Structure formats: structure tokens, C-alpha cells
XYZ file of N, CA and C in Angstrom:
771
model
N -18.476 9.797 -37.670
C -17.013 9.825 -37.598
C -16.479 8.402 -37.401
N -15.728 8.034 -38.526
C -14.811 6.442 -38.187
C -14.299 6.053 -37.126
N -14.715 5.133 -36.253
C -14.401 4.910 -34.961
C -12.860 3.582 -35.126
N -12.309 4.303 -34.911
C -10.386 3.362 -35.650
C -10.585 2.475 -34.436
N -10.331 3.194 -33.076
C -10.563 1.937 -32.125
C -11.198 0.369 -32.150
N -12.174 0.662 -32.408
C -13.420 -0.017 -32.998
C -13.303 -1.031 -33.852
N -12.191 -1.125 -34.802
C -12.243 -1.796 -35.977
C -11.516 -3.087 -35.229
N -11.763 -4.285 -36.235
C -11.466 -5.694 -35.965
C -9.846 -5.550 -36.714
N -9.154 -6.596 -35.161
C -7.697 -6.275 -35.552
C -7.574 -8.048 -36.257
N -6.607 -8.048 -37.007
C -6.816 -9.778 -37.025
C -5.043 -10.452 -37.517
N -4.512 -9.624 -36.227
C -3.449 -10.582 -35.709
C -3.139 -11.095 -34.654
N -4.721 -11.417 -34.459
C -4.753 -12.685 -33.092
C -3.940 -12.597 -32.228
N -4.298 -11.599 -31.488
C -3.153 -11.137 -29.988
C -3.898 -10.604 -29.316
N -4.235 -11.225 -27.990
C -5.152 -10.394 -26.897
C -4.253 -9.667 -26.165
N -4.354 -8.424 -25.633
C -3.495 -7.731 -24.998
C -4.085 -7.761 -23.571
N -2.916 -8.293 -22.487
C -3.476 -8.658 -21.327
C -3.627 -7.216 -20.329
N -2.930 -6.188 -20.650
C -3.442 -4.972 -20.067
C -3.489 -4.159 -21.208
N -4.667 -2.745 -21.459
C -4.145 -1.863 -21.995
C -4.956 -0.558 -21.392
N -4.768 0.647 -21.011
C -5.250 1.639 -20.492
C -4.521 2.934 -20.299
N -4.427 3.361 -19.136
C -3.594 4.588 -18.554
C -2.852 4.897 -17.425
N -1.821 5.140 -17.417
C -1.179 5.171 -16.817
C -0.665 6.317 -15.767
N -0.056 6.925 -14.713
C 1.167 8.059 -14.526
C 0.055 9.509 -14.401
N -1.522 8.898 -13.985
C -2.457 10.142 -13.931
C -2.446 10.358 -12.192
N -2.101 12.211 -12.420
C -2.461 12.514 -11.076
C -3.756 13.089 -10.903
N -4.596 12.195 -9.997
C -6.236 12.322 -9.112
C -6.480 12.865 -8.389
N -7.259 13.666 -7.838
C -7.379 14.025 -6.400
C -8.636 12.844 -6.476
N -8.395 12.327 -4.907
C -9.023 11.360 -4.127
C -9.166 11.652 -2.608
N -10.804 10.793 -2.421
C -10.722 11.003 -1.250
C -11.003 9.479 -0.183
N -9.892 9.415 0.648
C -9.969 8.080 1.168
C -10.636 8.020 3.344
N -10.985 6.725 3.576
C -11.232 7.003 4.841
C -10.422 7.196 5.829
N -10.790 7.745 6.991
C -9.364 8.379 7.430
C -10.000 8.058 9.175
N -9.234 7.259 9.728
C -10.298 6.816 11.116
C -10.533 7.397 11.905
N -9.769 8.758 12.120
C -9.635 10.141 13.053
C -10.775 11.076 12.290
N -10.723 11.086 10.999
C -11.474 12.234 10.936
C -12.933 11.833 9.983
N -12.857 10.697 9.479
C -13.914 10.730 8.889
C -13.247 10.402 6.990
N -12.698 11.339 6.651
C -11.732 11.214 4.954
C -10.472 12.346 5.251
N -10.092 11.486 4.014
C -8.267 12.275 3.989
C -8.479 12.685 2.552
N -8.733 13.952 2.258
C -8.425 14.373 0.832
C -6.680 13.815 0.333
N -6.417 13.635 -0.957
C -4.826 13.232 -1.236
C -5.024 13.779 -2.527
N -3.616 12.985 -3.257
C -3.369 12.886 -4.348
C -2.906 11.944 -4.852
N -3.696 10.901 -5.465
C -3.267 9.731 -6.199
C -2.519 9.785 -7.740
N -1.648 8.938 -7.793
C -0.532 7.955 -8.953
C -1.610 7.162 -9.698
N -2.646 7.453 -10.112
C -3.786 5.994 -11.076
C -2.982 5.494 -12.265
N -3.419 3.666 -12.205
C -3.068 3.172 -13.654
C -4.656 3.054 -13.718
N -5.283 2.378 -14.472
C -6.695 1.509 -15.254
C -6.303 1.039 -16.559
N -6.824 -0.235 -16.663
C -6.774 -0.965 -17.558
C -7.707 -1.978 -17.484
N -7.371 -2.540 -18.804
C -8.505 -3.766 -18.676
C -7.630 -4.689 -20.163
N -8.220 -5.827 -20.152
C -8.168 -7.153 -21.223
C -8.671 -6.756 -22.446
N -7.842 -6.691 -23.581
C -8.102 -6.542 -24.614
C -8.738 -7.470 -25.765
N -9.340 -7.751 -25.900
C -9.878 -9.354 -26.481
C -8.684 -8.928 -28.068
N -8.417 -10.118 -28.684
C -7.488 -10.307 -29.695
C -8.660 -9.699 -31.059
N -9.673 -9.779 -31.327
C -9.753 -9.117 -32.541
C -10.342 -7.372 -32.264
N -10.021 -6.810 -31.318
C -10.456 -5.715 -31.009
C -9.088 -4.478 -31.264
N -8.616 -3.962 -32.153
C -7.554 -2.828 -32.505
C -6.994 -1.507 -31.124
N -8.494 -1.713 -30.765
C -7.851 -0.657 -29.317
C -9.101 -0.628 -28.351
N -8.746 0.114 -27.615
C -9.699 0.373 -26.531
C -10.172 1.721 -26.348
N -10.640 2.286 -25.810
C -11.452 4.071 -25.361
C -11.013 4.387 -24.436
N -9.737 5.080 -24.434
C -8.964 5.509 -23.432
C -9.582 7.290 -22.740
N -10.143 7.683 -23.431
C -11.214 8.321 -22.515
C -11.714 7.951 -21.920
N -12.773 6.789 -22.205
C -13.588 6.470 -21.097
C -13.371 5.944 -19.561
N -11.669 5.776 -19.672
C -11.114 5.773 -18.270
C -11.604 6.472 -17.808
N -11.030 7.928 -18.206
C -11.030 9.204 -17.399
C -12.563 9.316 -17.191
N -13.576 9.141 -17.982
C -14.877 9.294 -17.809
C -15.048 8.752 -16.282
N -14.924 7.523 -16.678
C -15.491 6.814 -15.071
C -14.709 6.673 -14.270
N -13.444 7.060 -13.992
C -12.882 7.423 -12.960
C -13.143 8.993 -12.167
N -14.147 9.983 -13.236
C -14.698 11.242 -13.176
C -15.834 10.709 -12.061
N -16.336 9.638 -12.270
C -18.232 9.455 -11.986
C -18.410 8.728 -10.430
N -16.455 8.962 -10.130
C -17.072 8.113 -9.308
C -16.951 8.987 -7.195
N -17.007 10.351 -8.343
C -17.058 11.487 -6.740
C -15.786 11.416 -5.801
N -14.709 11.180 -6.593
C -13.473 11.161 -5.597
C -12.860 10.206 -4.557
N -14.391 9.598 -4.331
C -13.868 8.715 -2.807
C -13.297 7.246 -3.453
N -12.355 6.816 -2.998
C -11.548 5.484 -3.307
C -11.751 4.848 -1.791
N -12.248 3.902 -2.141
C -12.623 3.030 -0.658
C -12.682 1.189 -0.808
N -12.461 0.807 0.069
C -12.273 -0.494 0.116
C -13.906 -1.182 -0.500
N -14.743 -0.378 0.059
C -16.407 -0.576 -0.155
C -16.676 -0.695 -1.970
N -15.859 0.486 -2.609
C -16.518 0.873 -3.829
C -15.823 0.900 -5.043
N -14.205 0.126 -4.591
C -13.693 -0.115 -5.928
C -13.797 -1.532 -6.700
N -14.812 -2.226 -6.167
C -15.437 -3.321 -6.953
C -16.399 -2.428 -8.118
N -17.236 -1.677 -7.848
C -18.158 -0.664 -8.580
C -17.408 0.022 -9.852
N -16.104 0.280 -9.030
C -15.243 1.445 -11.127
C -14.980 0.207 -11.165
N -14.143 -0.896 -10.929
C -14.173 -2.108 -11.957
C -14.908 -2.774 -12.828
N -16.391 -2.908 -12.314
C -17.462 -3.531 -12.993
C -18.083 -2.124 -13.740
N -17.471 -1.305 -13.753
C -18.372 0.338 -15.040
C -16.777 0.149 -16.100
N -15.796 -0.280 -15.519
C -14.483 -0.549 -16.704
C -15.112 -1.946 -17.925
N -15.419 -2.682 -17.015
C -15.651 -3.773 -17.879
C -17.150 -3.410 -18.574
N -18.011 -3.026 -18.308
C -19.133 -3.011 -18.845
C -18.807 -1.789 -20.144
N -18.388 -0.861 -19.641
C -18.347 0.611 -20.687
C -16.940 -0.043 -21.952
N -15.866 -0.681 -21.246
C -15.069 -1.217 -22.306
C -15.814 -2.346 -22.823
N -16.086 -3.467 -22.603
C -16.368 -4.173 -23.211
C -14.885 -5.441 -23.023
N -14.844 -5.535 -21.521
C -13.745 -6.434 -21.559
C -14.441 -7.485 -20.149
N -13.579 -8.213 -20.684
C -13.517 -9.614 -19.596
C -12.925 -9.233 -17.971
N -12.074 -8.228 -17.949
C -10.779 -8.162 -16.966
C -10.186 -6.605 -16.710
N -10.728 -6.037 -15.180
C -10.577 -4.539 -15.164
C -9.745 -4.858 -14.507
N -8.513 -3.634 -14.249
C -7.357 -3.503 -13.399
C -7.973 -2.031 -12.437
N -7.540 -1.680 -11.293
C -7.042 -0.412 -10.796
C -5.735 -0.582 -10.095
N -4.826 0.577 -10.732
C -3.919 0.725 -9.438
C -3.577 2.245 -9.108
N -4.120 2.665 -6.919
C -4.348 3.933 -6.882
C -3.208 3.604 -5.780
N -2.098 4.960 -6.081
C -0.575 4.993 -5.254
C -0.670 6.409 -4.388
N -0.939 6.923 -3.056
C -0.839 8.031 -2.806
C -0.558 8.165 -1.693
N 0.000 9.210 -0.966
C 0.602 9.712 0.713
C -0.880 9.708 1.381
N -1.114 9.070 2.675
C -1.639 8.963 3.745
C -0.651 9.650 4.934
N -1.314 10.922 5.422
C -1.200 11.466 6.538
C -1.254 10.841 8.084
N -0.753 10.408 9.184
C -1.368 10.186 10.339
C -0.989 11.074 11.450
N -1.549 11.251 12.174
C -0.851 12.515 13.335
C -0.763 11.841 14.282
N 0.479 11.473 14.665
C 1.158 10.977 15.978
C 1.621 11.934 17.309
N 0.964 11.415 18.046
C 1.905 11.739 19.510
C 3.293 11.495 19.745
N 4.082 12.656 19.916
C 5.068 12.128 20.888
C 5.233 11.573 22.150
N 5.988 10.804 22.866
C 5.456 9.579 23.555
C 6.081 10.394 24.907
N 6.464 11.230 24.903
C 6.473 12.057 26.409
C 5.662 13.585 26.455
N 5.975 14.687 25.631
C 5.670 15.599 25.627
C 4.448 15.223 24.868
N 3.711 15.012 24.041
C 2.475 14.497 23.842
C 2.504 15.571 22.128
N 3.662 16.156 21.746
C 3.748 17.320 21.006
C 3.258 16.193 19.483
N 2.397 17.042 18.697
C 1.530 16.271 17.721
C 2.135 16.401 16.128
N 2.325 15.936 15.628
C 3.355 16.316 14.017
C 2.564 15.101 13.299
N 2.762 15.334 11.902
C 2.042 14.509 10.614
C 3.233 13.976 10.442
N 2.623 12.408 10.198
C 3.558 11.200 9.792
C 3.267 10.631 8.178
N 3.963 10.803 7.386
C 3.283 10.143 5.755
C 3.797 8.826 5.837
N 2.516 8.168 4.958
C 2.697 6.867 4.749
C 2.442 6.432 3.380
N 3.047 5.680 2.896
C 2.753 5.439 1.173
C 1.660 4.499 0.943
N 0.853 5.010 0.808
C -0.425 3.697 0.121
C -0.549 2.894 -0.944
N -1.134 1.693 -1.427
C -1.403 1.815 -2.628
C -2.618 0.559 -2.257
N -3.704 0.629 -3.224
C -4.378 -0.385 -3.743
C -4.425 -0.600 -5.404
N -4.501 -1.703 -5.100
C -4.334 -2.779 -6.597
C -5.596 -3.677 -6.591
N -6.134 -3.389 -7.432
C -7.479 -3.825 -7.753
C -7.678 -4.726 -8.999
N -8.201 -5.935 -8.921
C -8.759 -6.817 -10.346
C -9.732 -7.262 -10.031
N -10.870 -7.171 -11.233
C -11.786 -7.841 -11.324
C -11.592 -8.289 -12.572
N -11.772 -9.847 -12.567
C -11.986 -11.219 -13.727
C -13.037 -11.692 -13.828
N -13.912 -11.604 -14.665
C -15.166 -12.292 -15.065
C -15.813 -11.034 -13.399
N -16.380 -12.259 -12.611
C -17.106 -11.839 -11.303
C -16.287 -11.739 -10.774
N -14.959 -12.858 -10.521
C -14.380 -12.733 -9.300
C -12.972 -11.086 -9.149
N -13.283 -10.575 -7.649
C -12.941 -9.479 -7.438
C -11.594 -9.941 -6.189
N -10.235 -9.340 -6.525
C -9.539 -9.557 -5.579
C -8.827 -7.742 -5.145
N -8.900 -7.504 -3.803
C -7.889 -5.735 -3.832
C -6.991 -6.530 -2.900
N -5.664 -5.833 -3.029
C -4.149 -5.967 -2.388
C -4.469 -4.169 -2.131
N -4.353 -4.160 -0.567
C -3.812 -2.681 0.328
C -2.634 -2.767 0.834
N -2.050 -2.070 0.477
C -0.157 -2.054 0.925
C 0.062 -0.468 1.489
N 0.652 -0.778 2.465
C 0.968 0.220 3.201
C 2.814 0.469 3.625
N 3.265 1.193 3.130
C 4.964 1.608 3.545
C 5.179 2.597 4.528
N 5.516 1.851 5.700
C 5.564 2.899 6.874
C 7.186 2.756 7.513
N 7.466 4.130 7.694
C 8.965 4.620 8.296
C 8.886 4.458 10.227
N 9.643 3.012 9.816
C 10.046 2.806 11.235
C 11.610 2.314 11.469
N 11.877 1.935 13.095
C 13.452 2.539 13.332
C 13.829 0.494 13.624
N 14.858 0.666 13.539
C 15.854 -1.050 13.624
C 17.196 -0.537 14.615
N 17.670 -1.280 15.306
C 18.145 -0.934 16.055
C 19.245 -2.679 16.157
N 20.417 -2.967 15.907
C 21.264 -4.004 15.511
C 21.336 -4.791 16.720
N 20.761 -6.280 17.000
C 21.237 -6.738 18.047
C 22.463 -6.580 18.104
N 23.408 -7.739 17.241
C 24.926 -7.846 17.062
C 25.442 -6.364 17.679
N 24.924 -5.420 16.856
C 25.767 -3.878 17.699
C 25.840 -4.168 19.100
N 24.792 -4.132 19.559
C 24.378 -3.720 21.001
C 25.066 -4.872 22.049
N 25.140 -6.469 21.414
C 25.863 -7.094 22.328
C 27.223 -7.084 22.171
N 28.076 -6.818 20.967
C 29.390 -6.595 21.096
C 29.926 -5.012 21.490
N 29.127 -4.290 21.578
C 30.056 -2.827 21.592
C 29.790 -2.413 23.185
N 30.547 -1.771 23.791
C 30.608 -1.352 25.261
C 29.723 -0.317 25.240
N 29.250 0.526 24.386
C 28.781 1.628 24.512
C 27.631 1.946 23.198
N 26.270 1.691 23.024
C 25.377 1.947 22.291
C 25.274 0.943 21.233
N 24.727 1.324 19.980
C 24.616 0.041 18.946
C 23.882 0.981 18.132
N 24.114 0.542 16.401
C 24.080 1.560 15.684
C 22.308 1.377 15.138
N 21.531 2.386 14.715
C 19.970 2.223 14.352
C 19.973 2.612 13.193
N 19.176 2.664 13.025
C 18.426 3.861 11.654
C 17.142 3.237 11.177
N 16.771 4.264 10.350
C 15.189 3.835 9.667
C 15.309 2.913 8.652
N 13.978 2.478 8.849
C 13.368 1.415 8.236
C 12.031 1.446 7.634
N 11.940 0.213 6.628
C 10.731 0.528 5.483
C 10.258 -0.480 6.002
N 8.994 -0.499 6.136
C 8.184 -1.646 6.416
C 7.198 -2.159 5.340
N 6.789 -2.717 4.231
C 5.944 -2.685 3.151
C 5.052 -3.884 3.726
N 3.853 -3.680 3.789
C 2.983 -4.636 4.588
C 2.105 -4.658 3.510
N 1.536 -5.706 3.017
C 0.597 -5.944 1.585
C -0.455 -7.044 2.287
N -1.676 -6.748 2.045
C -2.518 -7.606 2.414
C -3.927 -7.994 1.723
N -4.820 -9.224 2.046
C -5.881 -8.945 1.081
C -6.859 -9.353 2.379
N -7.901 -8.588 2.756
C -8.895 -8.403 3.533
C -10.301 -9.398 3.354
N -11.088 -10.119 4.041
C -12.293 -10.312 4.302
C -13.116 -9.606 4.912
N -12.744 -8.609 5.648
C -13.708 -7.700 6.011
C -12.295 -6.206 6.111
N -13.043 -5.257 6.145
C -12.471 -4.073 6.392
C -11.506 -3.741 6.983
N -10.169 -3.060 7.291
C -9.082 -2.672 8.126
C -8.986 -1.333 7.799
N -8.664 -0.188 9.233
C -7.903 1.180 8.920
C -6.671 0.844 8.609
N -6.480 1.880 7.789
C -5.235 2.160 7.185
C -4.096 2.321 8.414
N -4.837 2.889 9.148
C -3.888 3.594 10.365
C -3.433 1.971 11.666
N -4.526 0.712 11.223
C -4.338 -0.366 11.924
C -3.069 -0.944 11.379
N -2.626 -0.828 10.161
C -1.724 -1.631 9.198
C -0.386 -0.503 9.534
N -0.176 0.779 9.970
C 0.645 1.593 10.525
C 0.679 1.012 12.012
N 0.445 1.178 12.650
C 0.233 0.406 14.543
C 0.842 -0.309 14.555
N 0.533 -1.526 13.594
C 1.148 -2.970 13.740
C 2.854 -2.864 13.492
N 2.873 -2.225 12.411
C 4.752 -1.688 12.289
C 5.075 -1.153 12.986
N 4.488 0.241 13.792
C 5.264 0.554 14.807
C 5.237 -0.268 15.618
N 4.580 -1.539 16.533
C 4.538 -2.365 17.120
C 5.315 -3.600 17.347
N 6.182 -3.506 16.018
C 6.861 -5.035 15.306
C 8.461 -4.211 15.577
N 8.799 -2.796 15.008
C 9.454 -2.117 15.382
C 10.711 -2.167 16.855
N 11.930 -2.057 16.489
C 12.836 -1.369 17.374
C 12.233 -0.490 18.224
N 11.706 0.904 17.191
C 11.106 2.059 17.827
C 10.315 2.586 16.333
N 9.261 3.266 17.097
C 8.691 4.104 16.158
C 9.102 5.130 15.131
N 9.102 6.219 14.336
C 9.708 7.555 14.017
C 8.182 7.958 14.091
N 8.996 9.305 14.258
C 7.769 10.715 14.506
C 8.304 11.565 14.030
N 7.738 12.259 13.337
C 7.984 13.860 12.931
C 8.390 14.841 13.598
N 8.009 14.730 14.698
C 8.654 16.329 15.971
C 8.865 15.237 17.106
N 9.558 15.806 17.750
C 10.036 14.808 18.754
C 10.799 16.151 19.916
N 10.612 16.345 20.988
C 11.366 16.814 22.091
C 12.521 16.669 22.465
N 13.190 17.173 23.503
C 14.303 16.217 23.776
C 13.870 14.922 24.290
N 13.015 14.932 25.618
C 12.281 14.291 26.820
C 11.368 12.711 25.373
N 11.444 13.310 24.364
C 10.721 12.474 23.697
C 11.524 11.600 22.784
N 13.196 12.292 22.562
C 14.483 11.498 22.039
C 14.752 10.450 22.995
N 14.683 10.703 24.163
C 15.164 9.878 24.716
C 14.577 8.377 25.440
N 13.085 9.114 24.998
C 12.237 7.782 25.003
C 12.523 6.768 24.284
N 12.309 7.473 23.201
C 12.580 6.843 21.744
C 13.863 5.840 21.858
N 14.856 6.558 22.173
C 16.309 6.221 21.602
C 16.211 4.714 23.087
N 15.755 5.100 23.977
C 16.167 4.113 24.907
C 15.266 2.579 24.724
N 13.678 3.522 23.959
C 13.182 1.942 23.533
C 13.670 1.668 22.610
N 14.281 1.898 21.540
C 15.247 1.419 20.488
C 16.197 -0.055 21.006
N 16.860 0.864 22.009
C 17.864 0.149 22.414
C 17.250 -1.378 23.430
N 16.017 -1.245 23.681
C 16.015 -1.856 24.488
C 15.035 -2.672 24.043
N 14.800 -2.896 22.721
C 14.249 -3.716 21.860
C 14.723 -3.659 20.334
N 16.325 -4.416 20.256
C 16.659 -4.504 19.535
C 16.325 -5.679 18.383
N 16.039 -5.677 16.669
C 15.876 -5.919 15.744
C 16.442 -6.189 14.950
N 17.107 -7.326 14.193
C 17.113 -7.944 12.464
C 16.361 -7.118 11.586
N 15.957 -6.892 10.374
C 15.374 -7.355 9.467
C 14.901 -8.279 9.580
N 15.330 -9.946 9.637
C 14.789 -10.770 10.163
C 13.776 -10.801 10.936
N 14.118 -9.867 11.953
C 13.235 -9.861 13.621
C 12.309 -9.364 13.561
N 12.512 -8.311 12.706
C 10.942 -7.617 12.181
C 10.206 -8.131 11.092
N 10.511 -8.509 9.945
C 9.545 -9.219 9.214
C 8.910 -10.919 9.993
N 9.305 -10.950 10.928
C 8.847 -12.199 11.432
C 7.639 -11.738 12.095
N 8.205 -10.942 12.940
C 6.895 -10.174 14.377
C 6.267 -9.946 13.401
N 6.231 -8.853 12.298
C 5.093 -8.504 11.270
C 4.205 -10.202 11.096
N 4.768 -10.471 10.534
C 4.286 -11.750 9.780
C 3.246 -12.385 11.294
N 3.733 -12.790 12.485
C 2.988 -12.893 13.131
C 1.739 -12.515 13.904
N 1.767 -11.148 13.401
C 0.714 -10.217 13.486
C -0.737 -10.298 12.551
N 0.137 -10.334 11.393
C -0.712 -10.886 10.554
C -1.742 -12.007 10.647
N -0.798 -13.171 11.033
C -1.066 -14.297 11.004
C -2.540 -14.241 12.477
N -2.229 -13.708 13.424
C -3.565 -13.612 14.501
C -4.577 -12.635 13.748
N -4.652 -11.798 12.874
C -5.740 -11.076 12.450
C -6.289 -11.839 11.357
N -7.989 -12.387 12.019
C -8.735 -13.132 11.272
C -9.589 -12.304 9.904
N -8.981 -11.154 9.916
C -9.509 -10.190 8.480
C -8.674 -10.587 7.454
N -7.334 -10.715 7.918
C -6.384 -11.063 6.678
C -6.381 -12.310 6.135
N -6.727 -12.521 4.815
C -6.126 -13.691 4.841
C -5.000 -13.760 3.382
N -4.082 -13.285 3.094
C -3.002 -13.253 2.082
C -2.154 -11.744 2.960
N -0.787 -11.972 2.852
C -0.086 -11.142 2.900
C 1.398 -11.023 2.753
N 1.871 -9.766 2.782
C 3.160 -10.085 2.117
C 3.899 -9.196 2.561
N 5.377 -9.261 2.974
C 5.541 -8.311 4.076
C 7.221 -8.493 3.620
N 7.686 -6.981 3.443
C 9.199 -6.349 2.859
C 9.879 -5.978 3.637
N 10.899 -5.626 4.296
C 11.536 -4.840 5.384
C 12.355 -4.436 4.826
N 13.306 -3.173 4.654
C 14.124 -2.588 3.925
C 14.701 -2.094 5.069
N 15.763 -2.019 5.537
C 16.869 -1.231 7.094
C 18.108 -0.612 6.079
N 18.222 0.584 5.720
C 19.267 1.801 5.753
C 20.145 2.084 6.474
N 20.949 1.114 6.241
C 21.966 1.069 7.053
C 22.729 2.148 7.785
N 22.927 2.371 8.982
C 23.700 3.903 8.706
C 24.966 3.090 9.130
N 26.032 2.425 9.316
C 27.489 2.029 9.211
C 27.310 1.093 7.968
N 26.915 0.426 7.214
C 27.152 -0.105 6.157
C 26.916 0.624 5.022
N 27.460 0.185 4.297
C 27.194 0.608 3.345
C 26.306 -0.155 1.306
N 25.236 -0.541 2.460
C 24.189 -1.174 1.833
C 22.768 -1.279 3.056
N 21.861 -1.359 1.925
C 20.447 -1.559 2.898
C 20.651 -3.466 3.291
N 19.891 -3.489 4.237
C 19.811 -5.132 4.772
C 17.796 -5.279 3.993
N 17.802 -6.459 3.863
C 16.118 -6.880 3.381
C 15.796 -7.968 3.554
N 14.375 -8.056 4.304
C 13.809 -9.178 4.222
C 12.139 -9.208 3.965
N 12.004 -10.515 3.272
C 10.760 -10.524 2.861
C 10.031 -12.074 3.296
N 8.716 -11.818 3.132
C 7.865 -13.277 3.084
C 6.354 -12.948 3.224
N 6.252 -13.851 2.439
C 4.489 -13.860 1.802
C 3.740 -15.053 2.140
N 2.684 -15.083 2.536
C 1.842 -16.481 2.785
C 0.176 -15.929 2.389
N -0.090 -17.438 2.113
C -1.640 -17.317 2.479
C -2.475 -18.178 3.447
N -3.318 -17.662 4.169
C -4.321 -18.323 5.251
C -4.993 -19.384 4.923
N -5.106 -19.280 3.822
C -6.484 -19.704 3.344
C -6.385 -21.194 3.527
């Protein structure tokens, strides 16, 4: 059977990605409480198209993204990169896996336990040998307005906040360490169930560690900056305003190295 893929293209154009896109996976990732978190991953794959090559084997994504038993781990996505490049026949593999991470938080008085989602993603390249992954983590935490709190006689306005924390590792991190650190950098935490006895924890450490955008992508950033695992990172803050009527944002990226 004529393999069309296959055939020599010869209008000298390397295509710098080509693959698949918008596939939903079941995956299974590590999970520091229990051992793995079954999910459901968003996959792209791709790879470098060399210029006289017409297409690529867009099955054989799915093949070896089949072979590789579900688990997506910091350990073993150097491994589907180097079976992309070898089975395609390219210079340059991509992964990118997007999916909800579960954590089960305490409430901070009544101790009452509820699931917190967090948005994951890893982004994976391997070039020739060299291998780089970006782990990004988007976690829902609370901002709380200095300016409110020192001009108004009575409270100061909050609401939630996005924290997008992107990093590139030398040795290993939980997922659930890169969640900690935001609630940590944080006004206040959010939780899923909350008490009364546990609102008012909340609401009073809010108030009593009030936050910028600014204020929090800085503390983030400094967090970063003492953890000798990281060394690249990149860090978003998004605050939802609830009296304005626009989000506030701040960002900044560095490397260690």
C-alpha cells in the first residue's frame, strides 16, 4: 500500500511542529498522599518535520502514547519523547499534558476535609539529547486590598485569585509543594467546605495579611528563589476583582542559573 506520508516533499519547508492535538487521555500521575491520582488529560505531541519529508504518522502518536501504561511522571516523560523521535524519525519531540489535580485540604478550625482542583500542565521538549519539562501549576487563592483596608473604617474588599507558578526542576517536586507555596504567598487560602468557625479564620487571616498582585507575585518569586530544585520560573497572578470592574495582573520570570 502507497505510503503518501512517506513521499519526498520538495518545497523546502521544515515544519517546526506537526502532530496532535485536543486528545482526551486517561493518565495516571503521582499524588504525595496517596501514592497516584488517576485524571484526565488535554495531550498535544508533536515533533520537527525535516523539509523534504510530506508528513508524518499521526498514528503512531497514539501508538506510543498507548505503550506507555498511563503513568505521566516527571521520571518518564524523557522516555515517550525519545520513542517520538526514534519511531518518527525526527530531530525534536514536543509533549504537552493539561489536566485537574485533586488535593484534600483541611479546614483550618473544624478540620472538615473537601477536594481542592488544581490545573496542571507539563510541557515537554526533547532536541537532539538535550531534554527540558516546564510543570505549571494554577492554584485558587484569596487577595485581600491593602489600599481597602487602610482607607475604609470598616473591612476591605477580597476575592480570589489565580496563582500560575511555572517551573523547571533539577531534582523532583510534589505537585502539592508548588500548591503550599501559593497558599503560603497568599492573603488567605480557599477551601472547598469551610464551617462557620472556619469563615472566620479565613476571613480574619485575609484581613490580616493583606496583598497586591504585586505582593504576591513577589513572595511567590521569593520562594522560588530559596528552593535549590528550581532553577527557571515564571510566576502569573491574576486577582478578580470583586469592586472593579477588571482583573488586576502581575507577572515575572527569571532564571537561577
Amino acid at each position: 500500500m502507497r505510503d503518501v506520508q512517506s513521499e519526498r516533499d520538495k518545497r523546502n519547508i521544515a515544519i517546526d511542529r506537526v502532530g496532535i492535538s485536543s486528545l482526551s487521555w486517561p493518565i495516571q500521575v503521582l499524588d504525595r498522599s496517596n501514592g497516584t491520582q488517576d485524571t484526565v488529560a488535554n495531550v498535544s505531541l508533536s515533533v520537527l518535520l525535516p523539509r523534504d519529508y510530506r508528513g508524518t504518522h499521526m498514528s503512531r502518536f497514539i501508538e506510543i502514547l498507548g505503550e506507555q501504561e498511563d503513568q505521566v511522571t516527571f521520571h518518564n516523560m524523557e522516555n515517550l519523547l525519545k520513542m517520538l523521535q526514534t519511531r518518527l524519525d525526527a530531530d525534536e519531540a514536543h509533549a504537552d499534558f493539561e489536566f485537574p489535580y485533586f488535593i484534600t485540604k483541611k479546614a483550618p478550625v473544624s478540620g472538615a476535609l473537601g477536594r481542592m482542583r488544581y490545573d496542571v500542565r507539563f510541557f515537554a521538549e526533547l532536541k537532539g539529547s538535550k531534554f527540558d519539562l516546564i510543570t505549571e501549576l494554577t492554584a485558587p487563592v484569596q487577595t485581600l486590598c491593602p489600599c481597602s483596608k487602610e482607607i475604609s473604617d470598616k473591612g476591605a474588599h477580597n476575592q480570589r485569585a489565580h496563582a500560575k507558578i511555572s517551573v523547571r526542576m533539577k531534582s523532583f517536586m510534589w505537585i502539592e509543594e508548588l500548591a503550599e507555596i501559593a497558599d503560603s504567598c497568599a492573603s488567605a487560602p480557599v477551601y472547598s467546605i469551610l464551617k462557620r468557625e472556619d469563615e472566620k479564620a479565613v476571613t480574619e487571616k485575609a484581613y490580616a495579611n493583606p496583598r497586591f498582585v504585586e505582593d504576591l507575585v513577589r513572595e511567590l518569586a521569593i520562594a522560588m528563589e530559596k528552593d535549590h530544585r528550581i532553577t527557571w520560573y515564571s510566576i502569573s497572578v491574576t486577582s478578580h476583582e470583586s469592586i472593579h470592574n477588571h482583573d488586576a495582573f502581575a507577572s515575572v520570570e527569571r532564571s537561577k542559573n
